[in-house]
XYZ file of C-alpha atoms in Angstrom:
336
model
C 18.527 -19.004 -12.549
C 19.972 -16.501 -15.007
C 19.915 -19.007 -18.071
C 16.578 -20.711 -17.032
C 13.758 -21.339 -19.836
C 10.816 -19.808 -18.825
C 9.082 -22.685 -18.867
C 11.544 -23.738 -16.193
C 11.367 -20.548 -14.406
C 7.220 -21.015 -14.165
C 7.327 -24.454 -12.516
C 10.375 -23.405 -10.115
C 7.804 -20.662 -8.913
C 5.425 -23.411 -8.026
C 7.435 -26.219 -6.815
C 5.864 -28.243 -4.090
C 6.058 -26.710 -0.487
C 6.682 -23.186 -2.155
C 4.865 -20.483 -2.999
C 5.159 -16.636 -4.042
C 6.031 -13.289 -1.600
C 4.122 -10.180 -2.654
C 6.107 -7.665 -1.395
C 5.623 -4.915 -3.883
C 3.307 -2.168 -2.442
C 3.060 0.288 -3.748
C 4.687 4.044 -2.051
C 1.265 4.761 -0.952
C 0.242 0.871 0.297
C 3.486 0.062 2.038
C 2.607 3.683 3.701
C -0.493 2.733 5.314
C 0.762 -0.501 6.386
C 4.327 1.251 8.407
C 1.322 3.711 9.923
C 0.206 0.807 11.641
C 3.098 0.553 13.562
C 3.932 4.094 14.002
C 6.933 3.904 12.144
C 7.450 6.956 9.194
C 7.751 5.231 5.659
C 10.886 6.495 4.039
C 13.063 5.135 1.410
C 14.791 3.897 4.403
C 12.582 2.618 6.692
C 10.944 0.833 3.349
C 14.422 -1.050 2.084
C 14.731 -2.105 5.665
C 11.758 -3.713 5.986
C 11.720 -5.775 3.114
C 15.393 -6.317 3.893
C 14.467 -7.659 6.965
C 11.815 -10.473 5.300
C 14.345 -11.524 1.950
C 17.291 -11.555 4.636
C 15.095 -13.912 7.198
C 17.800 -17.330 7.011
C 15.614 -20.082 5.548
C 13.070 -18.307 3.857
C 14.198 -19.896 0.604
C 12.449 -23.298 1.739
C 9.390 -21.666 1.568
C 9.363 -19.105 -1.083
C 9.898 -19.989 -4.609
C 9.963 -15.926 -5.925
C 9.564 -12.596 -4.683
C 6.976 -9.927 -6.557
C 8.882 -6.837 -5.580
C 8.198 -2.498 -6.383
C 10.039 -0.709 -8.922
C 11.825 1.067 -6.252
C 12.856 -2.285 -4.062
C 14.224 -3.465 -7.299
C 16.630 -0.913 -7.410
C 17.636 -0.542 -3.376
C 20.915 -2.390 -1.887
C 21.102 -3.995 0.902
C 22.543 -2.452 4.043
C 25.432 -4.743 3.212
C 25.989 -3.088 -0.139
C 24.961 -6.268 -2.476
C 21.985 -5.274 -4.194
C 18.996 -6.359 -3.279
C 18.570 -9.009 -6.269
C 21.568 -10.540 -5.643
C 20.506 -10.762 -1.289
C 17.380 -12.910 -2.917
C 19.228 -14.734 -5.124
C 21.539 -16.006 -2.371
C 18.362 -17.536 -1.153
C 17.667 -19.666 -4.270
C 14.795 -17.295 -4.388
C 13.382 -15.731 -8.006
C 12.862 -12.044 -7.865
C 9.900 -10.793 -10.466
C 8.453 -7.413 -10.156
C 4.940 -5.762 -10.422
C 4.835 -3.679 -13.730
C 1.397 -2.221 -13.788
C 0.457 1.527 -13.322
C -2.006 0.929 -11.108
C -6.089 0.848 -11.149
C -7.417 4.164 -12.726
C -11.057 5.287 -13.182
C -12.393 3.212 -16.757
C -14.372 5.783 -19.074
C -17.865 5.736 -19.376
C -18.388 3.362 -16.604
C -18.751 4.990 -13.405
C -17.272 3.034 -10.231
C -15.326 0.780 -12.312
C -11.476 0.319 -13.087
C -8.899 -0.350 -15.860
C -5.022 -1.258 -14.771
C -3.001 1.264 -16.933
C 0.987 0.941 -17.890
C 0.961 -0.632 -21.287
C 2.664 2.806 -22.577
C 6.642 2.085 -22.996
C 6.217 -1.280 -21.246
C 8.251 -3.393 -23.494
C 11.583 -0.844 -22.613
C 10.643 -1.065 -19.118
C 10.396 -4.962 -18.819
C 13.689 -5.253 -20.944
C 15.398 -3.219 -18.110
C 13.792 -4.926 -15.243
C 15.175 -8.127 -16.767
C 18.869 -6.886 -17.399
C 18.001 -5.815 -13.245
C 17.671 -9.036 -12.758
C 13.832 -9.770 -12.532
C 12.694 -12.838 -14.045
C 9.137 -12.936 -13.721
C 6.236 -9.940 -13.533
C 3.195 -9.530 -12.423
C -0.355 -7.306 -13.311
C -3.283 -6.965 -11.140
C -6.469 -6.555 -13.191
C -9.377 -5.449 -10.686
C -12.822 -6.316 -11.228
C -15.374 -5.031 -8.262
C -19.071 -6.541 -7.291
C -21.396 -3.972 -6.496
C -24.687 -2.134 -8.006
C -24.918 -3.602 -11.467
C -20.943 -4.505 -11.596
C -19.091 -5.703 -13.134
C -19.856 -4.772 -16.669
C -18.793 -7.002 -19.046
C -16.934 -3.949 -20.813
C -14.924 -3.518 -17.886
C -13.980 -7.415 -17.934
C -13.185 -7.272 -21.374
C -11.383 -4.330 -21.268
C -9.354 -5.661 -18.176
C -8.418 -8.783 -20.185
C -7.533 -6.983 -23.402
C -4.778 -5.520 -21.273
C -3.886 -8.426 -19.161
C -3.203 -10.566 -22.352
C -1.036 -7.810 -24.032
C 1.159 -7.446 -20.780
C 1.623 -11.302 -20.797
C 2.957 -11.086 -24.223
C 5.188 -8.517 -23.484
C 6.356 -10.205 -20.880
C 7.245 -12.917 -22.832
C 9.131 -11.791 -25.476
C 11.092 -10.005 -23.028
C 12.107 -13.461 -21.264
C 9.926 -12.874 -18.149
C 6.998 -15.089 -16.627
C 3.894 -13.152 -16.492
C 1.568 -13.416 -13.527
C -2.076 -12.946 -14.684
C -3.576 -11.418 -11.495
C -7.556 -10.953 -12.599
C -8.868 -10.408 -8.761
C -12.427 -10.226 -8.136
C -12.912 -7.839 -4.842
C -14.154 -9.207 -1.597
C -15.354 -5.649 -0.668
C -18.919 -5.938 -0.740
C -22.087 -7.973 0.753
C -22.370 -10.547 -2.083
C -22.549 -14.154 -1.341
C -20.070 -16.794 -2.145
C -22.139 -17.744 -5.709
C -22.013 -14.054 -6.912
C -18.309 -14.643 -6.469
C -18.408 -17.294 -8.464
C -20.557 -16.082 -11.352
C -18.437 -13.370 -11.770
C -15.040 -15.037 -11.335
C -16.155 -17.731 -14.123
C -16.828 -14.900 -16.538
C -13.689 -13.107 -15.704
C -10.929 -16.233 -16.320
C -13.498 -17.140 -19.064
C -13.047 -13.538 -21.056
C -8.705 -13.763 -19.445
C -7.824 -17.136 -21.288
C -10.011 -15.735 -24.469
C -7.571 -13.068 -24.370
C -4.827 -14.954 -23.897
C -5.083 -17.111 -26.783
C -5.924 -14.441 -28.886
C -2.518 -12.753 -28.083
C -0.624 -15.839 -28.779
C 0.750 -16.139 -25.013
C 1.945 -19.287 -23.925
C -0.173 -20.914 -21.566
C 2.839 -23.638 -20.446
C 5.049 -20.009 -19.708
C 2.881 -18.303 -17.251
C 0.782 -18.837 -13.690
C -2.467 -17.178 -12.855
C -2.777 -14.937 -9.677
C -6.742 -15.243 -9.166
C -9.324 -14.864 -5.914
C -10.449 -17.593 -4.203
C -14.108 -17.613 -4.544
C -15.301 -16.851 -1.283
C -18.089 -14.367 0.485
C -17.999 -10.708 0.514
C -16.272 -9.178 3.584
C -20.114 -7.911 4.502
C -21.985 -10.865 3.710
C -24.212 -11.532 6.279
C -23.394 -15.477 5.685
C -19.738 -16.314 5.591
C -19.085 -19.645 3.449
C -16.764 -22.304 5.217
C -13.933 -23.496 4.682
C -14.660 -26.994 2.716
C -17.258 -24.801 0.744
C -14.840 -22.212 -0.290
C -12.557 -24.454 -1.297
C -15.312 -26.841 -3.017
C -16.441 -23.776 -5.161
C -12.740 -22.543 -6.517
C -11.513 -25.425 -7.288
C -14.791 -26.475 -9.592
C -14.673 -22.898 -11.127
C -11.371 -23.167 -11.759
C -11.581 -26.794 -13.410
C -14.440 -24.950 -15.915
C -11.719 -22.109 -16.605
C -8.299 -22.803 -16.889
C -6.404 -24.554 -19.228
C -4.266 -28.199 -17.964
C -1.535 -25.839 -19.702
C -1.239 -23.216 -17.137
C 2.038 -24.760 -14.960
C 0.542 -23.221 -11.684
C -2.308 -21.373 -10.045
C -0.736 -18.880 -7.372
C -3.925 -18.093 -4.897
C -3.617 -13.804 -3.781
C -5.675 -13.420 -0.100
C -7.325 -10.649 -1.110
C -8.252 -9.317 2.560
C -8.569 -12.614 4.226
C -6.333 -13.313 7.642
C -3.153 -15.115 7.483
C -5.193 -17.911 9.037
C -8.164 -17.854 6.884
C -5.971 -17.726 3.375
C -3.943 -20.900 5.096
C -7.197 -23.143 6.036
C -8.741 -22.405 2.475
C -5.171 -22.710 0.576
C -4.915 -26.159 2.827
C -8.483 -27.375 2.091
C -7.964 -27.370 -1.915
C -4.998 -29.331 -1.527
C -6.179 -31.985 0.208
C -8.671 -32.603 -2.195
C -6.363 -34.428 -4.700
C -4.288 -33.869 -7.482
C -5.357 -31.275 -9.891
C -3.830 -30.520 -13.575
C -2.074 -27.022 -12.095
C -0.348 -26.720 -8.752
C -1.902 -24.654 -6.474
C 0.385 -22.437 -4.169
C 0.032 -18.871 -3.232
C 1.018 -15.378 -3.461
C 0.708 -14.097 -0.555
C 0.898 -10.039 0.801
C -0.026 -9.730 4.103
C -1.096 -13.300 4.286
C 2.260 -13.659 5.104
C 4.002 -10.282 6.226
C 0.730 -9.551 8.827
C 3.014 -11.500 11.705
C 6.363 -9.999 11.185
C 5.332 -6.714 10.301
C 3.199 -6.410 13.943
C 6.369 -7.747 15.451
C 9.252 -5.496 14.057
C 7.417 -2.184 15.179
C 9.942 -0.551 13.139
C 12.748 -1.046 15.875
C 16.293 -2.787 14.774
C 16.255 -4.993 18.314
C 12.915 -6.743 17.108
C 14.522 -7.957 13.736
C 15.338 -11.312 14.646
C 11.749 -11.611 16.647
C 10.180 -10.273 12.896
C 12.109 -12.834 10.907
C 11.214 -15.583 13.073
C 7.333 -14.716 13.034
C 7.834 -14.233 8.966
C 9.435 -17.702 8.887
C 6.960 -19.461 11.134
C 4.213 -17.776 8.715
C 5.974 -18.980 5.572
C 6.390 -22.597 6.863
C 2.453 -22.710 7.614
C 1.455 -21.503 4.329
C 4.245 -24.076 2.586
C 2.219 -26.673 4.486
C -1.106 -25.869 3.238
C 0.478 -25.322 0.140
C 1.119 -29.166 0.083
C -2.086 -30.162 1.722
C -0.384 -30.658 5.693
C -1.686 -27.797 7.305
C -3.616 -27.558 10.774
C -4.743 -25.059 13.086
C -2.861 -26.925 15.868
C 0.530 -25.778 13.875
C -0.426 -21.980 14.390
């Protein structure tokens, strides 16, 4: 793994049956997710949890890499290895998120810009001697009242591309994460409109900043309804939709396209993942990287308490080896 191209290290992270863990929330995220189950979020209670998921014995069928938090990076596990070498163990890749965050973009009320280029080249050349091999940035782009502008887009991509770059000089996969919200009550074509300009203005960007196209995966939406759209699309249309905007977008180069859910339920994020691959063989593999898409299970189940541990792990790994199957096209509702 150490010694891997990155070439290499991109199509390991979408091999068939596998996809990505997102498991780097941020301080304030992971927060509001361990309020949920009453349980305080400490340093402690944090390393545990996540402990608890990268420890879980099999997961390494299912998950290709890890996206972990600057602070998870650091952690040990209870058993004193640190926590890279625990997912290692597991044949699994650990990457890490490197952004700053979304902060307010200037002269364009509502909208966002993901900050952190500042000293990122020293801080991806550490993460790597860490052990990280990949990284990840999540661009955010929002429909709403007369948004998005395209000088938010462009400004999102202008930073997406440099971070790639970076990323690659410093021996590390980036993960291009351009995500269109579903917050909102636009319909399933204003999702698409906008998520055709955004990859269109991201692979512009790209090109122009010399990244490798054959030495990074894309983290996109799927195009699909806002959460208060008064019509939902189904499942064969969602998947119809993505997969044509996606064939007008991005390049045959790109190894992989790693799906976020983006809100959606564990079970809605499977039957869409599922539904694009059954419908053939495309030039990228199409996998996931799933947050709570695949921690919502385990998470409810653990309830913060050491006894429910092995009861967590089991719902994480039953979660995992759904998603692998819609990740190869094999999934069904019958399986949940």
């Amino acid at each position: 793994m150490d010694d891997m191209e990155l070439e290499d290290i991109a199509k390991a992270l979408v091999a068939p049956s596998k996809g990505i863990l997102a498991a780097d929330e941020s301080t304030g995220t992971i927060k509001k997710r361990l309020d949920t189950i009453n349980t305080p979020s400490t340093e402690e209670t944090r390393r545990d949890y996540r402990e608890l998921l990268l420890s879980s014995k099999g997961a390494g069928d299912y998950i290709s890499g890890v996206i972990l938090y600057d602070e998870t990076i650091r952690q040990t596990a209870k058993d004193g290895r640190p926590l890279t070498e625990l997912i290692k163990s597991q044949g699994i890749i650990p990457g890490i998120k490197v952004d700053m965050g979304a902060k307010s973009l200037a002269f364009s009320e509502g909208e966002l810009v993901t900050e952190g280029l500042d000293g990122l080249r020293d801080r991806l050349n550490d993460y790597h001697k860490i052990g990280a091999r990949f990284a990840k940035w999540r661009a955010v782009i929002s429909i709403g009242d007369g948004a998005p502008s395209q000088y938010c887009i462009d400004t999102n991509a202008h930073a997406l591309a440099r971070y790639a770059a970076l990323c690659q000089e410093a021996g590390l996969v980036p993960i291009v994460e351009p995500e269109v919200l579903m917050d909102g009550d636009h319909n399933i074509d204003e999702c698409y409109a906008v998520t055709e300009t955004t990859l269109k203005t991201v692979f512009d960007e790209l090109y122009k900043q010399r990244v490798v196209l054959e030495q990074m995966l894309l983290k996109p939406n799927m195009v699909i309804s806002g959460k208060d759209c008064p019509e939902q699309a189904g499942v064969e249309e969602v998947a119809t939709k993505t997969l044509y905007c996606f064939e007008q977008t991005v390049p045959a180069a790109v190894p992989g396209i790693v799906f976020l859910s983006g809100g959606q339920t564990e079970q809605q994020a499977t039957e869409h993942l599922n539904a694009m691959n059954k419908m053939g063989k495309f030039p990228w593999e199409i996998s996931y990287s799933f947050g709570r898409a695949l921690q919502a299970s385990a998470l409810a189940a653990w309830q913060g308490k050491p006894e429910n541990v092995e009861a967590a792990q089991a719902a994480f790994l039953h979660r995992a080896k759904l998603t692998s199957a819609a990740r190869d096209g094999e999934y069904s509702a019958d399986m949940e």
